[in-house]
Amino acid sequence: MTNKELLQIIERDAREKATVLSLHNKKLSRLPPEISQLSNLTKLFLSNNPQLSSPPPEIVEQGTQAILTYLRARLEAKG
């Protein structure tokens, strides 16, 4: 999945106020910080993305809220 495709999914899900985002098996290497803007997101599924390095595995293991907190901090640092 390209970064552009992923950003399109994020934009669509933001409009639809999605609570679940399934990105398993998408060959992702990193998550864009923009995911943290999905304010209604309660579940983020990332399994089967062995190349995923950002967020780091120890953050991913802590679950959706830890991932969103990590990405929110990255987004704020970017801005």
mmCIF file of N, CA and C in Angstrom, residues 32-63:
data_model
loop_
_atom_site.group_PDB
_atom_site.id
_atom_site.type_symbol
_atom_site.label_atom_id
_atom_site.label_comp_id
_atom_site.label_asym_id
_atom_site.label_seq_id
_atom_site.Cartn_x
_atom_site.Cartn_y
_atom_site.Cartn_z
ATOM 1 N N PRO A 32 1.618 6.829 9.031
ATOM 2 C CA PRO A 32 1.679 8.285 9.009
ATOM 3 C C PRO A 32 1.068 8.860 10.282
ATOM 4 N N PRO A 33 1.648 9.917 10.821
ATOM 5 C CA PRO A 33 1.121 10.524 12.044
ATOM 6 C C PRO A 33 -0.324 10.990 11.904
ATOM 7 N N GLU A 34 -0.770 11.211 10.678
ATOM 8 C CA GLU A 34 -2.136 11.683 10.444
ATOM 9 C C GLU A 34 -3.195 10.727 10.980
ATOM 10 N N ILE A 35 -2.843 9.469 11.180
ATOM 11 C CA ILE A 35 -3.797 8.520 11.763
ATOM 12 C C ILE A 35 -4.280 9.019 13.117
ATOM 13 N N SER A 36 -3.437 9.739 13.825
ATOM 14 C CA SER A 36 -3.827 10.239 15.156
ATOM 15 C C SER A 36 -4.970 11.239 15.085
ATOM 16 N N GLN A 37 -5.287 11.734 13.898
ATOM 17 C CA GLN A 37 -6.394 12.672 13.734
ATOM 18 C C GLN A 37 -7.749 11.968 13.664
ATOM 19 N N LEU A 38 -7.739 10.651 13.645
ATOM 20 C CA LEU A 38 -8.993 9.893 13.660
ATOM 21 C C LEU A 38 -9.486 9.849 15.101
ATOM 22 N N SER A 39 -10.192 10.873 15.492
ATOM 23 C CA SER A 39 -10.545 11.075 16.903
ATOM 24 C C SER A 39 -11.494 10.021 17.466
ATOM 25 N N ASN A 40 -12.219 9.314 16.620
ATOM 26 C CA ASN A 40 -13.148 8.285 17.094
ATOM 27 C C ASN A 40 -12.544 6.888 17.088
ATOM 28 N N LEU A 41 -11.303 6.768 16.653
ATOM 29 C CA LEU A 41 -10.666 5.460 16.508
ATOM 30 C C LEU A 41 -10.454 4.788 17.862
ATOM 31 N N THR A 42 -10.960 3.572 17.991
ATOM 32 C CA THR A 42 -10.776 2.805 19.222
ATOM 33 C C THR A 42 -10.002 1.512 18.979
ATOM 34 N N LYS A 43 -9.973 1.047 17.736
ATOM 35 C CA LYS A 43 -9.259 -0.190 17.395
ATOM 36 C C LYS A 43 -8.463 0.021 16.120
ATOM 37 N N LEU A 44 -7.194 -0.341 16.185
ATOM 38 C CA LEU A 44 -6.303 -0.259 15.036
ATOM 39 C C LEU A 44 -5.623 -1.616 14.894
ATOM 40 N N PHE A 45 -5.865 -2.281 13.780
ATOM 41 C CA PHE A 45 -5.321 -3.613 13.550
ATOM 42 C C PHE A 45 -4.141 -3.529 12.579
ATOM 43 N N LEU A 46 -2.980 -4.010 13.021
ATOM 44 C CA LEU A 46 -1.745 -3.881 12.250
ATOM 45 C C LEU A 46 -1.025 -5.204 12.017
ATOM 46 N N SER A 47 -1.648 -6.321 12.297
ATOM 47 C CA SER A 47 -0.951 -7.606 12.185
ATOM 48 C C SER A 47 -0.471 -7.859 10.754
ATOM 49 N N ASN A 48 0.543 -8.706 10.654
ATOM 50 C CA ASN A 48 1.123 -9.113 9.376
ATOM 51 C C ASN A 48 1.696 -7.956 8.571
ATOM 52 N N ASN A 49 2.373 -7.063 9.255
ATOM 53 C CA ASN A 49 3.162 -6.001 8.629
ATOM 54 C C ASN A 49 4.584 -6.108 9.184
ATOM 55 N N PRO A 50 5.326 -7.150 8.773
ATOM 56 C CA PRO A 50 6.629 -7.414 9.389
ATOM 57 C C PRO A 50 7.652 -6.296 9.203
ATOM 58 N N GLN A 51 7.484 -5.448 8.220
ATOM 59 C CA GLN A 51 8.434 -4.356 7.977
ATOM 60 C C GLN A 51 8.108 -3.097 8.778
ATOM 61 N N LEU A 52 7.013 -3.121 9.536
ATOM 62 C CA LEU A 52 6.589 -1.939 10.284
ATOM 63 C C LEU A 52 7.635 -1.567 11.331
ATOM 64 N N SER A 53 8.201 -0.372 11.198
ATOM 65 C CA SER A 53 9.220 0.084 12.147
ATOM 66 C C SER A 53 8.803 1.348 12.892
ATOM 67 N N SER A 54 7.788 2.029 12.408
ATOM 68 C CA SER A 54 7.304 3.234 13.073
ATOM 69 C C SER A 54 5.784 3.215 13.066
ATOM 70 N N PRO A 55 5.183 3.102 14.228
ATOM 71 C CA PRO A 55 5.765 3.127 15.554
ATOM 72 C C PRO A 55 6.544 1.839 15.850
ATOM 73 N N PRO A 56 7.476 1.943 16.805
ATOM 74 C CA PRO A 56 8.280 0.775 17.153
ATOM 75 C C PRO A 56 7.421 -0.349 17.751
ATOM 76 N N PRO A 57 7.892 -1.591 17.638
ATOM 77 C CA PRO A 57 7.126 -2.740 18.126
ATOM 78 C C PRO A 57 6.669 -2.615 19.577
ATOM 79 N N GLU A 58 7.507 -2.028 20.436
ATOM 80 C CA GLU A 58 7.117 -1.922 21.848
ATOM 81 C C GLU A 58 5.916 -0.994 22.038
ATOM 82 N N ILE A 59 5.725 -0.043 21.146
ATOM 83 C CA ILE A 59 4.541 0.827 21.197
ATOM 84 C C ILE A 59 3.337 0.065 20.655
ATOM 85 N N VAL A 60 3.518 -0.616 19.525
ATOM 86 C CA VAL A 60 2.430 -1.380 18.909
ATOM 87 C C VAL A 60 1.884 -2.414 19.888
ATOM 88 N N GLU A 61 2.775 -3.075 20.627
ATOM 89 C CA GLU A 61 2.358 -4.095 21.594
ATOM 90 C C GLU A 61 1.459 -3.531 22.689
ATOM 91 N N GLN A 62 1.551 -2.236 22.958
ATOM 92 C CA GLN A 62 0.744 -1.610 24.012
ATOM 93 C C GLN A 62 -0.682 -1.298 23.565
ATOM 94 N N GLY A 63 -0.954 -1.396 22.275
ATOM 95 C CA GLY A 63 -2.316 -1.232 21.799
ATOM 96 C C GLY A 63 -2.608 0.110 21.141
#
